[in-house]
C-alpha cells in the first residue's frame, strides 16, 4: 500500500477524482486518466444492457474522443486487487507500456502502482 499523501499531487488528484466518480454515481469502479497536456477525464463503470465498459476503459475512451494523443497516468478505484489486463491494455494503447496505473481501494488508499505494459 502507498500512503496517498506521498503521491505526486497530480496523481493524488486523479485518485480523488476516480473515488468521487465511484461514490457520486454509485458504481463498482471509478477511474480517471491524465493526458499529455494535464487534462483529466473521469468516468464510472458503464453497465447497460447493450454496453458494458469498465470505468478505466470508459475514461480512456473519453480521452480519445476528446483528442488526447497520450496519457501520463491512470487511476482506478475498485474493490478488485488489481486492474484487469483489458484495462491496462486500453491505457497502454494510448499512453504506452510505461504509463503508471494506480489501483486504489474505495477509501482512496493506493494498493498498487502498475505499468500499463
Short mmCIF file of C-alpha atoms in Angstrom, two decimals:
data_model
loop_
_atom_site.label_atom_id
_atom_site.label_comp_id
_atom_site.label_asym_id
_atom_site.label_seq_id
_atom_site.Cartn_x
_atom_site.Cartn_y
_atom_site.Cartn_z
CA UNK A 1 0.00 0.00 0.00
CA UNK A 2 1.08 3.53 -0.74
CA UNK A 3 0.38 6.44 1.55
CA UNK A 4 -1.79 8.61 -0.68
CA UNK A 5 -0.20 11.71 0.85
CA UNK A 6 3.17 10.53 -0.51
CA UNK A 7 1.83 10.60 -4.08
CA UNK A 8 2.65 13.34 -6.53
CA UNK A 9 -0.13 15.97 -6.22
CA UNK A 10 -1.29 15.30 -9.80
CA UNK A 11 -1.52 11.56 -9.11
CA UNK A 12 -3.37 12.21 -5.85
CA UNK A 13 -5.80 14.36 -7.86
CA UNK A 14 -6.71 11.57 -10.30
CA UNK A 15 -7.21 9.11 -7.42
CA UNK A 16 -9.52 11.63 -5.73
CA UNK A 17 -11.44 12.22 -8.96
CA UNK A 18 -11.82 8.48 -9.54
CA UNK A 19 -13.04 7.98 -5.99
CA UNK A 20 -15.55 10.81 -6.38
CA UNK A 21 -16.93 9.36 -9.62
CA UNK A 22 -17.43 5.98 -7.97
CA UNK A 23 -19.23 7.45 -4.98
CA UNK A 24 -21.28 10.03 -6.90
CA UNK A 25 -22.59 7.52 -9.43
CA UNK A 26 -22.92 4.54 -7.10
CA UNK A 27 -20.95 2.32 -9.49
CA UNK A 28 -18.48 -0.51 -8.75
CA UNK A 29 -15.48 1.44 -10.10
CA UNK A 30 -14.40 4.99 -10.72
CA UNK A 31 -11.43 5.96 -12.87
CA UNK A 32 -9.52 8.99 -14.06
CA UNK A 33 -6.77 9.47 -16.61
CA UNK A 34 -4.45 12.43 -17.24
CA UNK A 35 -3.38 13.23 -20.78
CA UNK A 36 -0.16 14.71 -22.12
CA UNK A 37 -1.46 18.26 -21.61
CA UNK A 38 -2.53 17.67 -18.00
CA UNK A 39 -6.25 17.44 -18.76
CA UNK A 40 -8.17 14.83 -16.80
CA UNK A 41 -11.01 12.57 -17.86
CA UNK A 42 -13.19 10.93 -15.20
CA UNK A 43 -15.62 8.05 -15.59
CA UNK A 44 -17.52 5.34 -13.78
CA UNK A 45 -18.47 1.83 -14.78
CA UNK A 46 -20.94 1.68 -17.69
CA UNK A 47 -23.43 -1.15 -17.35
CA UNK A 48 -26.22 -1.04 -19.91
CA UNK A 49 -27.96 -3.99 -21.50
CA UNK A 50 -26.21 -3.23 -24.78
CA UNK A 51 -22.91 -1.78 -23.49
CA UNK A 52 -20.61 -2.80 -20.65
CA UNK A 53 -17.36 -0.92 -20.02
CA UNK A 54 -15.10 -0.73 -17.02
CA UNK A 55 -14.52 2.71 -15.54
CA UNK A 56 -10.91 2.78 -16.75
CA UNK A 57 -11.78 1.84 -20.33
CA UNK A 58 -14.54 4.47 -20.29
CA UNK A 59 -12.08 7.14 -19.08
CA UNK A 60 -9.59 6.18 -21.82
CA UNK A 61 -12.39 6.33 -24.42
CA UNK A 62 -13.37 9.79 -23.17
CA UNK A 63 -9.76 10.96 -23.50
CA UNK A 64 -9.50 9.61 -27.06
CA UNK A 65 -12.85 11.14 -28.02
CA UNK A 66 -11.62 14.49 -26.69
CA UNK A 67 -8.46 14.40 -28.80
CA UNK A 68 -5.85 13.20 -26.29
CA UNK A 69 -2.71 11.95 -28.01
CA UNK A 70 -1.14 10.22 -24.99
CA UNK A 71 -1.62 9.52 -21.29
CA UNK A 72 0.65 10.45 -18.40
CA UNK A 73 -1.13 8.37 -15.75
CA UNK A 74 -4.31 6.49 -14.90
CA UNK A 75 -6.09 5.63 -11.66
CA UNK A 76 -8.90 3.24 -10.81
CA UNK A 77 -10.79 2.99 -7.53
CA UNK A 78 -12.13 -0.52 -7.10
CA UNK A 79 -12.74 -3.39 -4.71
CA UNK A 80 -10.59 -5.56 -7.00
CA UNK A 81 -6.99 -6.22 -6.08
CA UNK A 82 -5.62 -5.10 -9.44
CA UNK A 83 -6.52 -3.54 -12.78
CA UNK A 84 -7.61 -6.10 -15.37
CA UNK A 85 -5.45 -6.96 -18.34
CA UNK A 86 -8.07 -5.36 -20.61
CA UNK A 87 -8.00 -2.11 -18.62
CA UNK A 88 -4.21 -1.97 -18.70
CA UNK A 89 -4.25 -2.68 -22.45
CA UNK A 90 -6.52 0.33 -23.04
CA UNK A 91 -4.13 2.56 -21.07
CA UNK A 92 -1.17 1.08 -22.95
CA UNK A 93 -2.81 1.69 -26.35
CA UNK A 94 -2.95 5.43 -25.67
CA UNK A 95 -0.17 6.00 -23.16
CA UNK A 96 2.41 3.32 -23.87
CA UNK A 97 3.68 0.40 -21.80
CA UNK A 98 5.33 2.50 -19.08
CA UNK A 99 2.20 4.53 -18.21
CA UNK A 100 1.54 4.16 -14.47
CA UNK A 101 -1.82 2.73 -13.40
CA UNK A 102 -2.68 3.48 -9.77
CA UNK A 103 -5.06 0.96 -8.18
CA UNK A 104 -6.82 2.28 -5.08
CA UNK A 105 -9.42 0.92 -2.72
CA UNK A 106 -12.74 2.65 -2.06
CA UNK A 107 -11.11 4.64 0.76
CA UNK A 108 -8.62 6.12 -1.72
CA UNK A 109 -5.61 4.21 -0.41
CA UNK A 110 -3.39 3.21 -3.32
CA UNK A 111 -2.83 -0.53 -3.12
CA UNK A 112 -0.63 -0.90 -6.17
CA UNK A 113 1.10 1.08 -8.88
CA UNK A 114 1.36 -0.96 -12.05
CA UNK A 115 2.54 -0.14 -15.52
CA UNK A 116 0.20 -0.46 -18.47
CA UNK A 117 2.82 -2.70 -20.13
#
